[in-house]
Amino acid sequence: MLFLSLGAKAQVTGVVIDSKTRQPIDYVNVYYEGTTTGGQTDSKGRFSIKEDDRWNELTVSTMGYVTQKVRLVPGKKKNLKIMLVSSPRQIQEVTVQARRSRYSRRENPAVELMRKVIANKKSYDLHQKDFFTYSKYEKMVFSLNEFTEKVFEDSEMKRFAFLKDHVERCPETGKLILPLTVDETISEILYRKDPHTEKTVIKAQSSKGVNELVNTGDILTGVMKDIFTDVDIYENECRLLQYPFKSPIANSAISFYRYYIEDTVMIGNDKVIQLEFTPNNPQDFGFSGTLFVMADSSYQVRKVVLNIPMRSDVNFVENMIITQDFEELPTGERVAVSNDMLVELKLASFLKKLQVQRVIRNNNYSFEEISDKVFKHIKGTVFKEPDAEMQDDEYWNEYREVELTQSESQMGAFLDRLQRVKGFKYVIFAFKALVENFVETGDSIHPNYVDIGPVNTIITSNHYDKWRFRVSALTNANLNPHLFASGYVAYGTKTHNVYGKAQLTYSFNKKAYLPREFPMNNLSITYLNDVVSPFDKFIPTDKDNMFLALKAGSVDQFNHTKEVKLTYDREFLNGLKFNTTFTHTKNKPVDAMFYQPLDDADAPVNDPTKWKRSMTTAEAKATISFEPGAAYINTKQRRLKINKDAPIITVSHTMGFNKLLGSEYEYNVTEGTIYKRLWIPNSFGKMDFTIQGGIQWNKVPFPLLIHPAANQSYILEDNTFSLIGNLEFLNDRYLSVMYEWDLNGKLFNRIPLLKKLKWRELVGVNVLWGTLTDKNNPSKASDRSGLFYFPGHFRADGSYECNTVVMDQKTPYIELRLGVHNIFKLLHVEYVRRLTYLDNPNINRWGIRGMVRMSF
């Protein structure tokens, strides 16, 4: 945030215009040749840079125009008017095709040419080969963009004067940048057509920069790699910025894009036809750019340049250019040898702009047969060799395909100087507390062994304890890469109770920092002594998160839980996961919760002597899930999924044992979940479906029945019901369907104001079918032994009001969701309306919920 807020001063001002049209030209580079001093014109062609008496000439350059040198005359350095002349193209052979005023696909030579390109693409797609391998070098650099002179001369920024040594001019844009991180990877790609198998073996990996200042700095690298993925134009859909973009040579590209033949030109010794293309609707997920197609009967793509249309709905991206070159091998195949991407980002007008640059070089192609042993030896789709992060400079100097710039190669010195800045350690401390939600106990000299946090759980509240204070901590791999400890101590001001949790985890895999790093092979034992709401298990964040303390409905029914849990987690590289637990729990009802066994009365009585003091269970649970292609990042608090395109299938079974370690109940619960995301053609957004179902097979009291995934907070949580009340429905059979359609502005873009604001619409519906068999229904059970009265509240006159309503098998619970997101590119707000069971007691028929969520 400190870097992003750096500004600039200027004294030389002017405007750059086209010499013929007299229209202003934006994004023109204006600078002193051979220096780092310069700037760029805005949307009105205006520029402003610092005056420097050592230089009497400005260089003015941009793509498509002849670079111009402007002599600076003393006293006349304000309001300069600079006219640029369009640069002529070097054309070997030109075919002029007049454009029609209205685009038509009929009798259009460009369309006919593209039909041949698309029809022939399979014949030169490498994935039609039986086998292939190649080596891949990738470099990704994350930088501050359009850096300025303020850091060098303003009095308040003198302590950052050393940044001048690390600022450089980007050759592609001409702008000044300050590289912050450099990530390099050398890998080998292996492919087999039948059975279809693709493997990536990472042979070397290096990550340097400001992400080293935080122990979860791999989050930045992980997110960038998931957002700025490789674009393969031979795929119909290219996943980029977490959206599916239509390839310009997709099977259905003719109806999606407009094509224009521009020139016939030479690229090296290859004669090619140059075609421009753009989406029919610039706000659809498509590229604009240029295709260079071989001017022969092969119709192969020689080169492609991809951009995002200026009127695209994509957030934060000011400019993007992807350039791919395809060269012919001696064996005749045409392959991608380079794949470069440059993205300029603007998060907010008051923050510094950013630049992401990725460079890929492919070589050593081979189409020889690969033995089955090789594929069997490589575990998972991506395998990192054990010494990948330990390669020395000699190795990188030999295999690095693109040299590092001076600033990129001095990243270590940059960090050292940065950390020596007075007060900088307090900036890092605040960043870790606010963003990582943890405070480290070490420093640059002494290793950090223990993290204090989560910070947002220090002070919170609930109905039972009123105010609640908590101190939490966890160890990390600096102390031991296999053994991890975590826990907390909490105090309730109303009850004066002291609570706590302790967990010890052993990882059979050596970890870099956290025990939950992928893939997990962990054994954990946990002891819990705390008050717990029946719905805390449905919230993915910590139950003491201060932002969840404000509830939309009354939550006054808790259990004081004492629990011991033994857990084993095993993950495989193909997305398969196993989780097994054994849990011994003793629950004591507190606050408004009570357990009263059924008797001959019609309703429970407010007499604690007739209440059951506690209930004890012992259970084993096995869960298997499959998430092929899922991608995660690890925070110190939990693991977050960053790629929600991957489907999820989960099946679990829980078995309760009677008379084991004092357990009082025997039960069996089977549940399953299916999640799938569908992208709708023609940029109608995406649909998410989550289907869950479960059965409680045994006769059990209400705490062991199946509770719907209710969320009583004002904060939206995925896969939860927003308006179901506290213990409102209890079932032993259920099926829920949660459907969400994010139209991504498809309708709002028809309204000028909403289109300008880039607001996006969302509709959804949550449906629950449930039933309670007679054996578990207190009002219908023929054998009432072992059952409890359903939960509720005693009124002042002593009468009883039951919370729980038995669902009608033919009437599902339905809540409708209407949302607006991308508000200020940050906020997501929903109106939720309940459509059924409107006469249930103590319910909310509607509500407003919100969350903070950024997306492109």
PDB file of C-alpha atoms in Angstrom, residues 113-337:
ATOM      1  CA  LEU A 113     -10.065 -17.678 -45.065  1.00  0.00           C
ATOM      2  CA  MET A 114     -10.897 -18.203 -41.391  1.00  0.00           C
ATOM      3  CA  ARG A 115     -13.198 -21.092 -42.240  1.00  0.00           C
ATOM      4  CA  LYS A 116     -10.186 -22.816 -43.828  1.00  0.00           C
ATOM      5  CA  VAL A 117      -7.962 -21.984 -40.858  1.00  0.00           C
ATOM      6  CA  ILE A 118     -10.508 -23.472 -38.427  1.00  0.00           C
ATOM      7  CA  ALA A 119     -11.163 -26.508 -40.634  1.00  0.00           C
ATOM      8  CA  ASN A 120      -7.436 -27.277 -40.848  1.00  0.00           C
ATOM      9  CA  LYS A 121      -6.401 -26.479 -37.267  1.00  0.00           C
ATOM     10  CA  LYS A 122      -6.774 -30.068 -36.104  1.00  0.00           C
ATOM     11  CA  SER A 123      -4.229 -31.259 -38.631  1.00  0.00           C
ATOM     12  CA  TYR A 124      -1.483 -29.124 -37.053  1.00  0.00           C
ATOM     13  CA  ASP A 125      -2.616 -29.173 -33.419  1.00  0.00           C
ATOM     14  CA  LEU A 126       0.120 -30.960 -31.475  1.00  0.00           C
ATOM     15  CA  HIS A 127      -2.509 -32.699 -29.358  1.00  0.00           C
ATOM     16  CA  GLN A 128      -3.332 -34.835 -32.390  1.00  0.00           C
ATOM     17  CA  LYS A 129       0.129 -36.387 -32.073  1.00  0.00           C
ATOM     18  CA  ASP A 130       0.478 -39.691 -30.217  1.00  0.00           C
ATOM     19  CA  PHE A 131       3.239 -38.255 -27.999  1.00  0.00           C
ATOM     20  CA  PHE A 132       5.206 -35.090 -27.519  1.00  0.00           C
ATOM     21  CA  THR A 133       7.560 -33.534 -25.002  1.00  0.00           C
ATOM     22  CA  TYR A 134       9.174 -30.103 -24.771  1.00  0.00           C
ATOM     23  CA  SER A 135      11.040 -27.892 -22.319  1.00  0.00           C
ATOM     24  CA  LYS A 136       9.400 -24.755 -20.995  1.00  0.00           C
ATOM     25  CA  TYR A 137      10.976 -21.697 -19.379  1.00  0.00           C
ATOM     26  CA  GLU A 138       8.616 -19.228 -17.700  1.00  0.00           C
ATOM     27  CA  LYS A 139       9.340 -15.896 -16.035  1.00  0.00           C
ATOM     28  CA  MET A 140       6.656 -13.789 -14.346  1.00  0.00           C
ATOM     29  CA  VAL A 141       7.454 -10.296 -13.054  1.00  0.00           C
ATOM     30  CA  PHE A 142       5.123  -8.224 -10.897  1.00  0.00           C
ATOM     31  CA  SER A 143       5.959  -4.496 -10.899  1.00  0.00           C
ATOM     32  CA  LEU A 144       4.755  -1.061  -9.975  1.00  0.00           C
ATOM     33  CA  ASN A 145       3.903   0.717 -13.216  1.00  0.00           C
ATOM     34  CA  GLU A 146       4.323   4.323 -14.356  1.00  0.00           C
ATOM     35  CA  PHE A 147       6.786   5.060 -11.569  1.00  0.00           C
ATOM     36  CA  THR A 148       7.642   8.719 -11.059  1.00  0.00           C
ATOM     37  CA  GLU A 149      10.284  11.105  -9.802  1.00  0.00           C
ATOM     38  CA  LYS A 150       8.657  11.878  -6.466  1.00  0.00           C
ATOM     39  CA  VAL A 151      10.456   9.041  -4.701  1.00  0.00           C
ATOM     40  CA  PHE A 152      13.764  10.607  -5.632  1.00  0.00           C
ATOM     41  CA  GLU A 153      13.365  14.194  -4.455  1.00  0.00           C
ATOM     42  CA  ASP A 154      10.375  14.897  -2.173  1.00  0.00           C
ATOM     43  CA  SER A 155      11.504  15.471   1.388  1.00  0.00           C
ATOM     44  CA  GLU A 156       9.073  12.951   2.883  1.00  0.00           C
ATOM     45  CA  MET A 157      10.313  10.263   0.476  1.00  0.00           C
ATOM     46  CA  LYS A 158      14.070  10.794   0.822  1.00  0.00           C
ATOM     47  CA  ARG A 159      14.399   7.560   2.763  1.00  0.00           C
ATOM     48  CA  PHE A 160      13.296   5.733  -0.398  1.00  0.00           C
ATOM     49  CA  ALA A 161      15.865   7.425  -2.636  1.00  0.00           C
ATOM     50  CA  PHE A 162      17.582   4.060  -3.168  1.00  0.00           C
ATOM     51  CA  LEU A 163      14.610   3.013  -5.321  1.00  0.00           C
ATOM     52  CA  LYS A 164      16.187   5.050  -8.115  1.00  0.00           C
ATOM     53  CA  ASP A 165      18.730   2.252  -8.536  1.00  0.00           C
ATOM     54  CA  HIS A 166      15.984  -0.300  -9.069  1.00  0.00           C
ATOM     55  CA  VAL A 167      13.621   1.599 -11.364  1.00  0.00           C
ATOM     56  CA  GLU A 168      13.924   0.727 -15.048  1.00  0.00           C
ATOM     57  CA  ARG A 169      12.127   1.439 -18.291  1.00  0.00           C
ATOM     58  CA  CYS A 170       9.949  -1.322 -19.697  1.00  0.00           C
ATOM     59  CA  PRO A 171      11.032  -1.888 -23.322  1.00  0.00           C
ATOM     60  CA  GLU A 172       7.526  -2.880 -24.433  1.00  0.00           C
ATOM     61  CA  THR A 173       5.689   0.175 -23.049  1.00  0.00           C
ATOM     62  CA  GLY A 174       8.436   2.737 -22.536  1.00  0.00           C
ATOM     63  CA  LYS A 175       7.146   3.346 -19.007  1.00  0.00           C
ATOM     64  CA  LEU A 176       9.147   3.345 -15.781  1.00  0.00           C
ATOM     65  CA  ILE A 177       8.532   0.292 -13.614  1.00  0.00           C
ATOM     66  CA  LEU A 178       9.760  -0.964 -10.247  1.00  0.00           C
ATOM     67  CA  PRO A 179       9.936  -4.790 -10.220  1.00  0.00           C
ATOM     68  CA  LEU A 180       8.627  -6.215  -6.935  1.00  0.00           C
ATOM     69  CA  THR A 181       8.667  -9.970  -7.527  1.00  0.00           C
ATOM     70  CA  VAL A 182      10.350 -12.300 -10.006  1.00  0.00           C
ATOM     71  CA  ASP A 183       9.207 -15.910 -10.373  1.00  0.00           C
ATOM     72  CA  GLU A 184      11.005 -18.353 -12.663  1.00  0.00           C
ATOM     73  CA  THR A 185      10.157 -21.939 -13.530  1.00  0.00           C
ATOM     74  CA  ILE A 186      11.866 -24.506 -15.741  1.00  0.00           C
ATOM     75  CA  SER A 187       9.748 -27.533 -16.509  1.00  0.00           C
ATOM     76  CA  GLU A 188       9.277 -30.434 -18.907  1.00  0.00           C
ATOM     77  CA  ILE A 189       5.890 -31.076 -20.497  1.00  0.00           C
ATOM     78  CA  LEU A 190       4.909 -34.633 -21.435  1.00  0.00           C
ATOM     79  CA  TYR A 191       1.828 -35.617 -23.458  1.00  0.00           C
ATOM     80  CA  ARG A 192       0.208 -38.903 -24.468  1.00  0.00           C
ATOM     81  CA  LYS A 193      -2.894 -39.054 -26.659  1.00  0.00           C
ATOM     82  CA  ASP A 194      -4.178 -42.513 -25.695  1.00  0.00           C
ATOM     83  CA  PRO A 195      -4.917 -42.797 -22.878  1.00  0.00           C
ATOM     84  CA  HIS A 196      -5.032 -39.008 -22.647  1.00  0.00           C
ATOM     85  CA  THR A 197      -2.344 -37.924 -20.188  1.00  0.00           C
ATOM     86  CA  GLU A 198      -0.570 -34.606 -19.619  1.00  0.00           C
ATOM     87  CA  LYS A 199       2.197 -34.198 -17.079  1.00  0.00           C
ATOM     88  CA  THR A 200       4.342 -31.263 -16.002  1.00  0.00           C
ATOM     89  CA  VAL A 201       7.635 -31.936 -14.247  1.00  0.00           C
ATOM     90  CA  ILE A 202       9.047 -28.854 -12.524  1.00  0.00           C
ATOM     91  CA  LYS A 203      12.833 -29.099 -12.610  1.00  0.00           C
ATOM     92  CA  ALA A 204      13.686 -25.684 -11.198  1.00  0.00           C
ATOM     93  CA  GLN A 205      11.715 -22.964  -9.454  1.00  0.00           C
ATOM     94  CA  SER A 206      12.711 -19.627  -7.980  1.00  0.00           C
ATOM     95  CA  SER A 207      10.679 -16.888  -6.322  1.00  0.00           C
ATOM     96  CA  LYS A 208      12.285 -13.627  -5.253  1.00  0.00           C
ATOM     97  CA  GLY A 209      10.904 -10.268  -4.175  1.00  0.00           C
ATOM     98  CA  VAL A 210       8.622  -8.649  -1.658  1.00  0.00           C
ATOM     99  CA  ASN A 211       6.633 -11.880  -1.279  1.00  0.00           C
ATOM    100  CA  GLU A 212       9.624 -13.105   0.744  1.00  0.00           C
ATOM    101  CA  LEU A 213       8.734 -10.555   3.435  1.00  0.00           C
ATOM    102  CA  VAL A 214       5.650 -12.565   4.425  1.00  0.00           C
ATOM    103  CA  ASN A 215       5.638 -16.272   5.142  1.00  0.00           C
ATOM    104  CA  THR A 216       2.529 -16.819   3.036  1.00  0.00           C
ATOM    105  CA  GLY A 217       3.971 -14.860   0.133  1.00  0.00           C
ATOM    106  CA  ASP A 218       3.257 -17.777  -2.184  1.00  0.00           C
ATOM    107  CA  ILE A 219      -0.356 -16.544  -2.169  1.00  0.00           C
ATOM    108  CA  LEU A 220       0.593 -13.760  -4.606  1.00  0.00           C
ATOM    109  CA  THR A 221       2.380 -16.187  -6.927  1.00  0.00           C
ATOM    110  CA  GLY A 222      -0.443 -18.726  -6.744  1.00  0.00           C
ATOM    111  CA  VAL A 223      -3.142 -16.181  -7.505  1.00  0.00           C
ATOM    112  CA  MET A 224      -1.222 -14.584 -10.394  1.00  0.00           C
ATOM    113  CA  LYS A 225      -0.565 -17.935 -12.036  1.00  0.00           C
ATOM    114  CA  ASP A 226      -4.237 -18.872 -11.774  1.00  0.00           C
ATOM    115  CA  ILE A 227      -5.377 -15.511 -13.194  1.00  0.00           C
ATOM    116  CA  PHE A 228      -2.744 -15.034 -15.910  1.00  0.00           C
ATOM    117  CA  THR A 229      -2.764 -18.550 -17.321  1.00  0.00           C
ATOM    118  CA  ASP A 230      -1.328 -19.803 -20.595  1.00  0.00           C
ATOM    119  CA  VAL A 231      -3.581 -19.075 -23.575  1.00  0.00           C
ATOM    120  CA  ASP A 232      -3.850 -21.943 -26.042  1.00  0.00           C
ATOM    121  CA  ILE A 233      -5.620 -20.709 -29.167  1.00  0.00           C
ATOM    122  CA  TYR A 234      -6.185 -24.298 -30.288  1.00  0.00           C
ATOM    123  CA  GLU A 235      -8.636 -24.725 -27.423  1.00  0.00           C
ATOM    124  CA  ASN A 236     -12.145 -23.417 -28.098  1.00  0.00           C
ATOM    125  CA  GLU A 237     -12.160 -21.635 -24.735  1.00  0.00           C
ATOM    126  CA  CYS A 238      -9.040 -20.002 -23.270  1.00  0.00           C
ATOM    127  CA  ARG A 239      -9.191 -19.594 -19.501  1.00  0.00           C
ATOM    128  CA  LEU A 240      -7.808 -16.155 -18.587  1.00  0.00           C
ATOM    129  CA  LEU A 241      -8.531 -13.800 -15.679  1.00  0.00           C
ATOM    130  CA  GLN A 242     -10.639 -16.703 -14.332  1.00  0.00           C
ATOM    131  CA  TYR A 243     -13.036 -16.326 -17.279  1.00  0.00           C
ATOM    132  CA  PRO A 244     -13.393 -18.418 -20.470  1.00  0.00           C
ATOM    133  CA  PHE A 245     -12.359 -16.324 -23.479  1.00  0.00           C
ATOM    134  CA  LYS A 246     -13.347 -17.480 -26.963  1.00  0.00           C
ATOM    135  CA  SER A 247     -10.334 -18.390 -29.096  1.00  0.00           C
ATOM    136  CA  PRO A 248     -10.126 -16.536 -32.444  1.00  0.00           C
ATOM    137  CA  ILE A 249      -9.851 -19.951 -34.154  1.00  0.00           C
ATOM    138  CA  ALA A 250     -12.498 -21.721 -32.043  1.00  0.00           C
ATOM    139  CA  ASN A 251     -14.976 -23.950 -33.849  1.00  0.00           C
ATOM    140  CA  SER A 252     -17.697 -21.331 -33.313  1.00  0.00           C
ATOM    141  CA  ALA A 253     -15.435 -18.283 -33.794  1.00  0.00           C
ATOM    142  CA  ILE A 254     -17.026 -17.250 -37.126  1.00  0.00           C
ATOM    143  CA  SER A 255     -20.291 -16.314 -35.420  1.00  0.00           C
ATOM    144  CA  PHE A 256     -18.500 -14.674 -32.462  1.00  0.00           C
ATOM    145  CA  TYR A 257     -15.840 -12.527 -34.175  1.00  0.00           C
ATOM    146  CA  ARG A 258     -15.577 -10.088 -37.066  1.00  0.00           C
ATOM    147  CA  TYR A 259     -12.562 -10.611 -39.322  1.00  0.00           C
ATOM    148  CA  TYR A 260     -10.870  -8.208 -41.738  1.00  0.00           C
ATOM    149  CA  ILE A 261      -7.992  -8.911 -44.123  1.00  0.00           C
ATOM    150  CA  GLU A 262      -5.473  -6.081 -43.775  1.00  0.00           C
ATOM    151  CA  ASP A 263      -2.213  -6.943 -45.558  1.00  0.00           C
ATOM    152  CA  THR A 264      -0.011  -9.609 -47.009  1.00  0.00           C
ATOM    153  CA  VAL A 265       3.331  -9.232 -45.225  1.00  0.00           C
ATOM    154  CA  MET A 266       6.561 -11.091 -44.473  1.00  0.00           C
ATOM    155  CA  ILE A 267       7.554 -12.451 -41.061  1.00  0.00           C
ATOM    156  CA  GLY A 268      11.134 -13.521 -41.530  1.00  0.00           C
ATOM    157  CA  ASN A 269      11.089 -15.729 -44.600  1.00  0.00           C
ATOM    158  CA  ASP A 270       7.402 -16.578 -44.228  1.00  0.00           C
ATOM    159  CA  LYS A 271       4.769 -14.916 -46.365  1.00  0.00           C
ATOM    160  CA  VAL A 272       1.634 -14.403 -44.266  1.00  0.00           C
ATOM    161  CA  ILE A 273      -1.832 -12.880 -44.496  1.00  0.00           C
ATOM    162  CA  GLN A 274      -2.600 -10.373 -41.770  1.00  0.00           C
ATOM    163  CA  LEU A 275      -6.142 -10.425 -40.367  1.00  0.00           C
ATOM    164  CA  GLU A 276      -7.612  -8.142 -37.735  1.00  0.00           C
ATOM    165  CA  PHE A 277     -10.428  -9.463 -35.553  1.00  0.00           C
ATOM    166  CA  THR A 278     -12.728  -8.198 -32.828  1.00  0.00           C
ATOM    167  CA  PRO A 279     -15.788  -9.612 -31.018  1.00  0.00           C
ATOM    168  CA  ASN A 280     -19.246  -8.752 -32.342  1.00  0.00           C
ATOM    169  CA  ASN A 281     -19.968  -7.501 -28.829  1.00  0.00           C
ATOM    170  CA  PRO A 282     -16.894  -5.945 -27.159  1.00  0.00           C
ATOM    171  CA  GLN A 283     -18.329  -6.771 -23.740  1.00  0.00           C
ATOM    172  CA  ASP A 284     -18.335 -10.501 -24.424  1.00  0.00           C
ATOM    173  CA  PHE A 285     -15.417 -12.626 -23.243  1.00  0.00           C
ATOM    174  CA  GLY A 286     -13.379 -12.414 -26.409  1.00  0.00           C
ATOM    175  CA  PHE A 287     -10.124 -11.009 -27.724  1.00  0.00           C
ATOM    176  CA  SER A 288      -9.349  -8.356 -30.264  1.00  0.00           C
ATOM    177  CA  GLY A 289      -6.088  -8.534 -32.155  1.00  0.00           C
ATOM    178  CA  THR A 290      -4.217  -9.774 -35.180  1.00  0.00           C
ATOM    179  CA  LEU A 291      -3.740 -13.178 -36.769  1.00  0.00           C
ATOM    180  CA  PHE A 292      -0.917 -13.896 -39.200  1.00  0.00           C
ATOM    181  CA  VAL A 293      -1.833 -16.912 -41.328  1.00  0.00           C
ATOM    182  CA  MET A 294       0.580 -18.683 -43.658  1.00  0.00           C
ATOM    183  CA  ALA A 295      -0.167 -17.703 -47.263  1.00  0.00           C
ATOM    184  CA  ASP A 296      -0.134 -21.282 -48.491  1.00  0.00           C
ATOM    185  CA  SER A 297      -2.425 -24.299 -48.506  1.00  0.00           C
ATOM    186  CA  SER A 298      -1.602 -25.226 -44.879  1.00  0.00           C
ATOM    187  CA  TYR A 299      -3.508 -22.226 -43.408  1.00  0.00           C
ATOM    188  CA  GLN A 300      -1.345 -22.478 -40.299  1.00  0.00           C
ATOM    189  CA  VAL A 301      -1.139 -19.679 -37.753  1.00  0.00           C
ATOM    190  CA  ARG A 302       2.330 -18.126 -37.871  1.00  0.00           C
ATOM    191  CA  LYS A 303       1.763 -15.505 -35.191  1.00  0.00           C
ATOM    192  CA  VAL A 304      -1.051 -14.103 -33.085  1.00  0.00           C
ATOM    193  CA  VAL A 305      -1.390 -10.891 -31.094  1.00  0.00           C
ATOM    194  CA  LEU A 306      -4.256 -10.817 -28.586  1.00  0.00           C
ATOM    195  CA  ASN A 307      -5.727  -7.856 -26.743  1.00  0.00           C
ATOM    196  CA  ILE A 308      -8.794  -7.212 -24.618  1.00  0.00           C
ATOM    197  CA  PRO A 309     -11.261  -4.819 -26.290  1.00  0.00           C
ATOM    198  CA  MET A 310     -11.206  -1.313 -24.840  1.00  0.00           C
ATOM    199  CA  ARG A 311     -14.914  -1.502 -23.981  1.00  0.00           C
ATOM    200  CA  SER A 312     -14.564  -4.860 -22.281  1.00  0.00           C
ATOM    201  CA  ASP A 313     -16.297  -5.362 -18.924  1.00  0.00           C
ATOM    202  CA  VAL A 314     -13.152  -6.824 -17.369  1.00  0.00           C
ATOM    203  CA  ASN A 315     -12.146  -5.087 -14.131  1.00  0.00           C
ATOM    204  CA  PHE A 316      -8.751  -3.546 -13.342  1.00  0.00           C
ATOM    205  CA  VAL A 317      -7.120  -4.333 -16.734  1.00  0.00           C
ATOM    206  CA  GLU A 318      -6.126  -1.151 -18.560  1.00  0.00           C
ATOM    207  CA  ASN A 319      -4.144  -2.861 -21.256  1.00  0.00           C
ATOM    208  CA  MET A 320      -3.236  -6.421 -22.176  1.00  0.00           C
ATOM    209  CA  ILE A 321      -1.191  -7.801 -25.023  1.00  0.00           C
ATOM    210  CA  ILE A 322      -0.400 -11.473 -25.619  1.00  0.00           C
ATOM    211  CA  THR A 323       2.026 -12.351 -28.411  1.00  0.00           C
ATOM    212  CA  GLN A 324       2.611 -15.917 -29.571  1.00  0.00           C
ATOM    213  CA  ASP A 325       5.032 -17.054 -32.280  1.00  0.00           C
ATOM    214  CA  PHE A 326       4.742 -20.398 -34.058  1.00  0.00           C
ATOM    215  CA  GLU A 327       7.795 -21.664 -35.928  1.00  0.00           C
ATOM    216  CA  GLU A 328       8.323 -24.703 -38.116  1.00  0.00           C
ATOM    217  CA  LEU A 329      10.521 -27.512 -36.834  1.00  0.00           C
ATOM    218  CA  PRO A 330      12.900 -29.416 -39.135  1.00  0.00           C
ATOM    219  CA  THR A 331      10.417 -32.301 -38.904  1.00  0.00           C
ATOM    220  CA  GLY A 332       7.653 -30.090 -40.394  1.00  0.00           C
ATOM    221  CA  GLU A 333       5.499 -29.393 -37.328  1.00  0.00           C
ATOM    222  CA  ARG A 334       4.699 -25.781 -36.471  1.00  0.00           C
ATOM    223  CA  VAL A 335       4.966 -25.207 -32.707  1.00  0.00           C
ATOM    224  CA  ALA A 336       4.697 -22.350 -30.222  1.00  0.00           C
ATOM    225  CA  VAL A 337       8.211 -21.168 -29.414  1.00  0.00           C
TER     226      VAL A 337
END
